[in-house]
XYZ file of C-alpha atoms in Angstrom:
511
model
C 79.595 8.329 -9.672
C 76.469 10.390 -10.116
C 77.781 12.280 -12.786
C 78.471 9.580 -15.194
C 75.155 6.938 -14.311
C 72.486 9.101 -13.691
C 72.357 11.975 -16.457
C 68.495 12.739 -16.250
C 68.722 13.052 -12.267
C 71.900 15.110 -12.632
C 70.260 17.486 -15.120
C 67.451 17.949 -12.803
C 69.592 18.515 -10.121
C 71.657 21.182 -11.711
C 68.525 22.790 -12.635
C 67.557 23.370 -8.928
C 70.872 25.037 -8.162
C 71.149 28.692 -7.957
C 75.110 29.524 -7.753
C 77.629 31.862 -7.467
C 80.976 32.275 -8.971
C 83.833 34.431 -8.882
C 85.135 36.802 -11.391
C 83.630 39.582 -13.898
C 83.214 36.997 -16.825
C 81.314 33.770 -17.016
C 83.544 30.893 -16.079
C 84.169 28.169 -18.275
C 82.805 25.698 -15.510
C 79.786 27.676 -15.475
C 78.990 27.640 -19.202
C 79.528 24.134 -19.047
C 77.142 23.367 -16.460
C 74.654 25.424 -18.032
C 74.829 23.166 -21.264
C 74.468 20.094 -18.300
C 70.913 21.926 -17.152
C 72.089 24.683 -14.797
C 69.294 27.085 -14.723
C 70.439 29.709 -12.593
C 73.010 31.659 -11.542
C 73.639 34.249 -8.978
C 75.436 37.708 -8.998
C 77.119 39.047 -6.178
C 79.069 42.531 -5.516
C 82.237 40.430 -6.467
C 81.012 40.180 -10.267
C 79.893 43.959 -10.775
C 82.205 46.450 -11.845
C 80.081 48.555 -13.983
C 77.127 48.759 -16.191
C 78.749 47.626 -19.343
C 80.888 44.771 -17.737
C 77.567 43.284 -16.253
C 75.296 43.444 -19.463
C 78.244 41.772 -21.047
C 78.698 39.026 -18.572
C 74.811 38.633 -18.876
C 75.034 38.672 -22.188
C 77.810 35.755 -22.361
C 75.407 33.643 -20.120
C 72.270 34.073 -22.187
C 74.289 33.082 -25.038
C 74.492 29.768 -23.187
C 70.724 29.241 -22.745
C 68.425 32.382 -23.333
C 65.917 31.456 -20.435
C 68.816 31.250 -17.986
C 67.465 32.816 -14.670
C 69.943 35.545 -13.629
C 69.511 36.493 -10.109
C 71.160 39.054 -7.551
C 70.192 40.433 -4.087
C 69.633 43.908 -4.439
C 67.526 45.435 -2.066
C 68.345 49.106 -2.832
C 69.518 50.035 0.518
C 71.888 49.008 2.743
C 72.142 45.537 1.204
C 73.294 46.683 -2.340
C 75.210 44.635 -5.017
C 75.022 47.071 -8.104
C 76.381 50.153 -5.842
C 78.290 48.059 -3.520
C 81.425 50.519 -4.012
C 79.863 53.611 -3.716
C 76.922 53.103 -1.499
C 73.068 52.996 -2.682
C 71.647 55.994 -4.519
C 67.979 55.005 -3.250
C 67.043 54.911 0.268
C 66.141 51.133 1.861
C 62.918 49.868 3.063
C 62.903 51.270 6.501
C 63.001 54.971 4.951
C 60.372 54.100 2.258
C 58.117 52.551 5.126
C 58.613 55.704 7.267
C 57.934 57.977 4.597
C 54.706 55.662 3.950
C 54.095 56.769 0.371
C 53.145 53.549 -1.712
C 53.613 55.704 -4.793
C 57.207 56.715 -4.069
C 58.474 53.033 -2.869
C 56.704 51.761 -6.229
C 58.763 54.350 -8.141
C 61.975 53.273 -6.199
C 61.268 49.755 -7.147
C 60.459 50.354 -10.986
C 63.645 52.438 -11.047
C 65.621 49.492 -9.228
C 63.948 47.035 -12.024
C 64.977 49.358 -15.049
C 68.424 49.148 -13.868
C 68.449 45.389 -13.463
C 66.632 44.798 -16.766
C 68.971 47.011 -18.397
C 71.720 44.842 -16.984
C 69.933 41.445 -17.986
C 69.017 40.321 -14.616
C 66.001 38.404 -14.421
C 65.605 37.927 -10.900
C 65.579 40.029 -7.858
C 65.954 38.489 -4.225
C 63.513 41.336 -2.962
C 61.728 42.575 -1.091
C 62.522 41.697 2.269
C 58.879 41.495 3.693
C 60.065 40.659 7.400
C 58.193 42.737 9.951
C 60.785 43.978 12.427
C 59.017 43.872 15.684
C 62.128 43.375 17.450
C 64.322 46.505 17.241
C 67.453 44.610 18.485
C 67.220 42.456 15.318
C 70.922 41.619 14.345
C 70.185 40.774 10.597
C 66.621 42.553 9.495
C 66.598 46.168 11.072
C 66.603 48.789 8.072
C 65.863 46.210 5.642
C 62.411 45.931 7.041
C 59.878 48.487 5.774
C 59.027 48.605 9.728
C 57.203 47.216 13.007
C 53.643 47.247 12.017
C 52.199 44.315 9.615
C 50.068 47.015 7.820
C 52.947 49.166 7.005
C 55.198 46.383 5.656
C 52.088 44.909 3.621
C 51.530 47.547 1.568
C 55.047 48.714 0.867
C 56.136 44.997 0.131
C 53.040 44.945 -2.500
C 54.239 48.059 -3.944
C 57.964 46.997 -4.466
C 56.366 43.745 -6.185
C 54.358 45.765 -8.699
C 57.172 48.403 -9.345
C 60.198 45.690 -9.720
C 57.954 43.694 -12.192
C 56.594 46.343 -14.080
C 60.165 47.104 -15.305
C 60.550 43.192 -16.315
C 62.193 41.763 -13.473
C 60.942 38.939 -11.347
C 60.520 39.811 -7.612
C 61.119 37.651 -4.693
C 59.641 38.047 -1.197
C 61.923 36.901 2.040
C 62.415 35.656 4.618
C 59.445 33.240 4.927
C 57.909 32.956 7.339
C 59.228 36.008 8.629
C 62.573 37.056 10.169
C 61.683 40.017 11.993
C 61.168 39.217 15.524
C 64.532 37.359 15.941
C 67.835 37.982 17.913
C 70.232 36.107 16.358
C 71.397 36.499 12.551
C 71.014 33.310 10.563
C 73.897 33.863 8.796
C 75.888 33.091 12.062
C 73.474 30.540 14.405
C 69.986 29.402 14.119
C 67.492 32.057 15.271
C 64.373 31.027 17.025
C 60.798 32.205 16.821
C 58.472 31.803 19.852
C 55.326 33.614 18.747
C 52.247 31.045 18.515
C 50.554 30.475 15.230
C 47.648 32.750 15.808
C 50.119 35.722 16.519
C 52.341 34.850 13.429
C 49.265 34.899 11.184
C 48.334 38.618 12.291
C 51.910 39.884 12.262
C 54.480 37.841 10.201
C 52.438 36.218 7.493
C 50.143 39.380 6.007
C 53.062 40.957 4.194
C 53.898 37.816 2.157
C 50.437 37.679 1.487
C 50.102 41.050 -0.022
C 52.926 40.230 -2.181
C 51.343 37.009 -3.639
C 48.603 39.278 -4.132
C 50.554 41.594 -6.101
C 51.689 38.858 -8.061
C 55.161 37.796 -6.750
C 56.228 34.677 -8.115
C 59.029 33.727 -6.082
C 59.345 33.216 -2.093
C 62.842 32.818 -0.202
C 62.517 30.934 2.930
C 64.392 31.976 6.274
C 66.522 29.658 8.311
C 65.097 29.974 11.333
C 62.922 27.484 13.829
C 59.471 28.078 14.142
C 58.201 25.507 16.754
C 54.537 26.910 15.994
C 54.753 25.063 12.853
C 57.952 22.693 13.382
C 59.675 22.354 16.539
C 62.452 20.182 14.849
C 63.426 21.608 11.330
C 64.466 25.199 10.490
C 61.779 26.591 8.075
C 63.895 26.112 4.944
C 64.209 22.483 5.833
C 60.752 21.908 7.141
C 57.628 20.415 5.185
C 55.039 21.804 7.387
C 56.421 25.282 7.023
C 57.423 24.823 3.165
C 54.492 22.422 2.260
C 51.978 22.751 4.370
C 51.905 26.480 5.200
C 53.373 28.252 2.251
C 52.186 25.800 -0.384
C 48.839 24.245 1.117
C 47.344 27.009 3.544
C 48.589 30.191 1.831
C 47.642 28.444 -1.700
C 51.164 29.606 -3.040
C 51.982 28.368 -6.588
C 55.366 29.951 -7.721
C 58.923 29.129 -7.082
C 60.476 28.354 -3.435
C 64.120 29.517 -3.399
C 66.079 28.827 -0.133
C 68.165 31.425 1.534
C 72.222 30.682 0.817
C 72.457 27.136 2.312
C 76.210 27.816 3.502
C 74.624 30.215 6.113
C 75.679 29.038 9.729
C 71.903 28.200 10.883
C 71.777 25.086 8.443
C 75.177 24.210 7.323
C 76.558 24.052 11.119
C 74.137 21.424 11.632
C 73.342 19.537 8.658
C 76.609 20.762 6.477
C 75.947 22.373 2.687
C 74.920 19.130 0.964
C 72.519 17.830 3.772
C 71.168 21.365 3.934
C 70.402 21.275 0.079
C 68.842 18.109 0.115
C 66.671 18.381 2.987
C 65.556 21.636 1.674
C 64.337 20.283 -1.667
C 62.915 17.324 0.030
C 60.725 19.599 2.325
C 59.062 21.391 -1.004
C 61.721 23.907 -2.035
C 62.282 24.360 -5.788
C 65.666 26.238 -5.767
C 68.920 26.135 -3.813
C 70.864 29.602 -3.220
C 74.325 28.855 -2.803
C 77.578 30.631 -3.873
C 77.521 34.136 -1.001
C 80.637 32.282 0.564
C 81.044 28.751 -1.080
C 81.783 29.650 -4.689
C 83.553 27.480 -7.376
C 82.533 24.260 -9.525
C 83.386 21.935 -6.795
C 80.679 23.295 -4.717
C 78.056 22.873 -7.683
C 79.302 19.388 -8.159
C 79.027 18.505 -4.948
C 75.532 19.627 -4.528
C 74.185 18.204 -7.801
C 75.837 14.934 -6.569
C 74.285 15.036 -3.277
C 70.869 15.539 -4.566
C 71.385 12.693 -7.081
C 72.643 10.391 -4.544
C 69.683 11.323 -2.141
C 67.205 10.180 -4.902
C 69.118 7.010 -4.959
C 69.199 5.999 -1.573
C 65.780 7.324 -0.785
C 65.966 10.172 1.190
C 64.513 12.474 -1.659
C 61.588 11.129 -3.637
C 62.757 11.362 -7.583
C 59.131 12.799 -8.300
C 60.061 15.602 -6.064
C 63.129 16.514 -7.726
C 61.417 16.453 -11.018
C 58.788 18.577 -9.756
C 61.317 21.309 -8.378
C 63.098 21.156 -11.924
C 59.828 21.742 -13.563
C 58.968 24.722 -11.549
C 61.977 26.246 -12.150
C 61.745 25.530 -15.902
C 58.056 26.981 -15.431
C 59.445 30.061 -13.704
C 62.440 30.645 -15.804
C 59.799 30.717 -18.916
C 57.530 33.417 -17.111
C 60.531 35.510 -16.068
C 61.983 35.467 -19.427
C 58.483 36.584 -21.202
C 58.507 39.275 -18.228
C 61.949 40.695 -19.210
C 61.469 40.707 -22.728
C 58.013 42.413 -22.668
C 59.294 44.964 -20.490
C 60.044 48.437 -21.993
C 63.889 48.974 -22.558
C 65.162 51.542 -19.938
C 65.677 55.281 -20.824
C 67.942 57.701 -20.003
C 70.884 57.577 -17.435
C 69.811 55.298 -14.394
C 70.220 55.583 -10.966
C 70.652 59.680 -11.562
C 67.260 60.574 -11.637
C 67.340 62.195 -8.277
C 64.152 60.203 -7.038
C 66.143 58.152 -4.520
C 67.679 61.377 -2.984
C 64.005 63.121 -2.815
C 62.871 59.911 -1.200
C 65.830 59.752 1.456
C 65.691 63.799 2.114
C 61.614 62.933 2.989
C 62.563 59.973 5.500
C 64.928 62.032 7.753
C 63.313 62.878 11.066
C 64.559 65.598 13.431
C 63.851 65.841 17.391
C 65.368 68.717 19.060
C 65.688 69.326 22.769
C 62.834 71.733 23.756
C 63.726 74.964 25.545
C 67.202 75.162 24.280
C 69.484 76.699 21.915
C 70.851 74.171 20.040
C 72.855 76.018 17.520
C 70.778 74.443 14.748
C 71.508 74.176 11.843
C 75.268 73.895 11.990
C 77.702 77.243 12.216
C 81.248 76.565 11.511
C 82.754 73.306 10.492
C 81.893 70.251 12.533
C 84.103 67.394 14.019
C 82.379 64.183 13.090
C 82.598 60.732 14.770
C 80.974 57.609 13.326
C 80.894 54.773 15.469
C 81.064 51.611 13.253
C 79.640 48.304 14.304
C 80.405 44.961 12.531
C 77.158 44.741 10.138
C 75.659 41.303 9.214
C 77.208 39.548 6.341
C 74.406 40.376 4.291
C 75.713 43.745 4.225
C 78.776 44.253 1.804
C 81.762 45.273 3.911
C 82.941 47.424 1.092
C 80.059 49.534 1.030
C 80.736 53.163 2.326
C 78.053 55.098 4.515
C 78.306 57.506 7.182
C 77.738 61.494 6.994
C 81.309 62.717 7.641
C 81.939 62.732 3.698
C 78.976 64.639 2.629
C 79.650 66.987 5.388
C 83.358 67.566 4.298
C 81.778 68.448 0.579
C 79.307 70.928 2.277
C 81.642 72.201 5.050
C 84.885 72.182 3.616
C 87.409 71.986 6.909
C 85.095 69.415 8.530
C 87.182 66.547 10.184
C 86.401 63.265 11.244
C 87.296 59.956 12.905
C 85.631 56.516 12.623
C 86.165 54.438 15.662
C 84.917 50.533 16.090
C 84.498 48.404 19.101
C 87.825 46.752 19.010
C 89.529 50.008 18.974
C 87.382 51.310 22.141
C 88.035 48.357 24.001
C 90.201 49.032 27.269
C 90.674 52.585 26.215
C 87.488 54.143 25.793
C 87.387 57.461 27.819
C 91.265 58.192 26.824
C 90.649 57.539 23.343
C 87.537 59.246 22.800
C 88.803 62.509 24.874
C 91.922 62.026 22.361
C 90.308 61.616 19.176
C 86.825 63.122 19.531
C 86.252 65.821 22.542
C 89.682 67.621 22.057
C 89.293 67.996 18.271
C 85.772 69.137 18.556
C 86.478 71.931 21.430
C 84.903 75.092 20.368
C 83.260 73.588 17.283
C 80.427 71.730 16.764
C 80.169 67.775 17.390
C 78.257 65.428 15.174
C 77.972 61.589 16.339
C 77.037 59.419 13.836
C 75.780 55.824 15.022
C 74.265 52.670 13.442
C 71.916 50.712 15.267
C 73.292 51.973 18.782
C 70.467 50.346 20.803
C 71.815 47.185 19.474
C 75.288 47.363 20.917
C 76.242 47.930 24.365
C 79.866 49.309 23.473
C 78.332 52.185 21.199
C 75.496 53.372 23.554
C 78.174 53.594 26.194
C 79.989 55.735 23.993
C 77.242 57.715 22.751
C 76.088 58.351 26.270
C 79.812 59.690 27.507
C 79.927 61.819 24.287
C 76.684 63.420 24.721
C 77.562 63.740 28.764
C 80.534 65.667 28.048
C 79.220 67.454 24.590
C 75.136 68.070 25.526
C 75.125 70.249 22.574
C 76.345 67.208 20.447
C 74.032 66.515 17.285
C 73.250 63.128 17.072
C 72.825 60.992 13.800
C 70.965 57.288 13.755
C 71.428 55.465 10.801
C 69.917 52.210 11.752
C 66.725 51.573 13.406
C 65.866 54.358 16.274
C 64.880 52.930 19.102
C 64.624 54.106 22.834
C 66.020 57.630 23.913
C 67.011 60.197 21.645
C 70.161 61.891 22.855
C 71.745 64.904 22.028
C 70.703 68.498 21.642
C 69.662 67.507 17.856
C 68.589 64.079 16.948
C 68.166 62.732 13.337
C 67.161 59.491 12.170
C 67.636 58.761 8.526
C 66.473 55.233 8.785
C 69.165 53.756 6.572
C 72.799 54.223 6.209
C 73.116 54.397 2.233
C 74.574 57.078 0.503
C 71.718 59.246 -0.072
C 70.651 59.132 3.324
C 74.163 60.195 4.377
C 73.925 63.171 2.213
C 70.223 64.020 3.080
C 71.245 64.046 7.027
C 74.294 66.605 6.058
C 72.091 68.523 3.955
C 69.547 68.672 7.078
C 72.374 69.532 9.321
C 73.720 72.361 7.334
C 70.179 73.735 6.598
C 70.515 73.225 3.082
C 67.188 71.195 3.372
C 64.499 71.555 6.289
C 64.126 69.212 9.234
C 60.912 66.602 8.581
């Protein structure tokens, strides 16, 4: 077996893996694997129950290896691990891009970095440098700074500067750009049909800007880009990873894969096959463990890498090179962490995030109509809730009903999903929405309504019945702006919901 007969290869194999694990303390198997060469771990929402607990967890991990890379996927918007149970206290990328104040973006990223630094995290899988040119994109959406390359470029660079100034390494993702897709790579293989010239002008500039800002890690995307390689998804493609990212763009830092258990690659090549092919293509670190956890996954991938070297599918020098680059990155990230100033004050409570979320709200009122804005009386709220991408923790709260209830005692609400509306949409909307809202203001909250036919139909029906309805879009605003008053928050974070409620009640003015 690989574990007994090839100790040097096995140590290299361990060093290129970035696995997740279960629990809020360091499992014995993780400690043991660190002693065998495991150089990185990834924390998910399931590992995070509070600041003191996370700090104790990372301290225990560093006791095994002071230069361990401890990573997390904290975009600080809809995708949050630190605040998965409460909703993020900072707005996400689309809100920041809409605000388009790079100083604010840098401050938000620095605030995130200070919190992560205080918890012992050294690598954050952020920012998203994807240009969301397709408003129906099912996986990026509000995680992008916007649909314009210049906007995304300057804010991706600002995010890198802010995060790294606080002692945490940034990671620009998802190379070569996941913005123009209609398939979620967690579930299937997206295809980007643009030619190389178009991609050079749209998808690549934010990654170049992030590199110019000093980013030392880039995460690859699981998508097929025939302009570069018509056979292999980008993560597994030497033309994309080796020729384009390393060669043409001159990136010398750490190349990390998106999670290799995602459907786009695992369904075709298996998790071990995807890991081997990714390293062979030029990736240095293999992220795994969002869904595939436990020692058996790490052992399976480590053995697969060793076996691939033995049978010639993976050159030994390529595995050694990847391990060396992980070691180099770990030293740099450790120095960045040690040299950063310590956190000051209680983090996440500065008000910076809420202030930014307030400025990102956009309001459209139907001209020539008395809209009854701001709200008078206690409203009834309906939240139309989609099934979100697996990148978003399903436990993360969102919406406007709760903050409205705090500001307007007596507010009532109902949340409806596609499944609930199937077969009885008209009757259910009448019974749970229109009747309770009779004689009261109606607030309809949606999330990426243009992306979901069922949500668009329900919204259309409600606004037809109640032309005076207030509509709050907490996803990507696209197409028409229905309702007497239409608010776009550009994200569904906790502070975005509070900001929308404040505008609705007149506590802050519309932007």
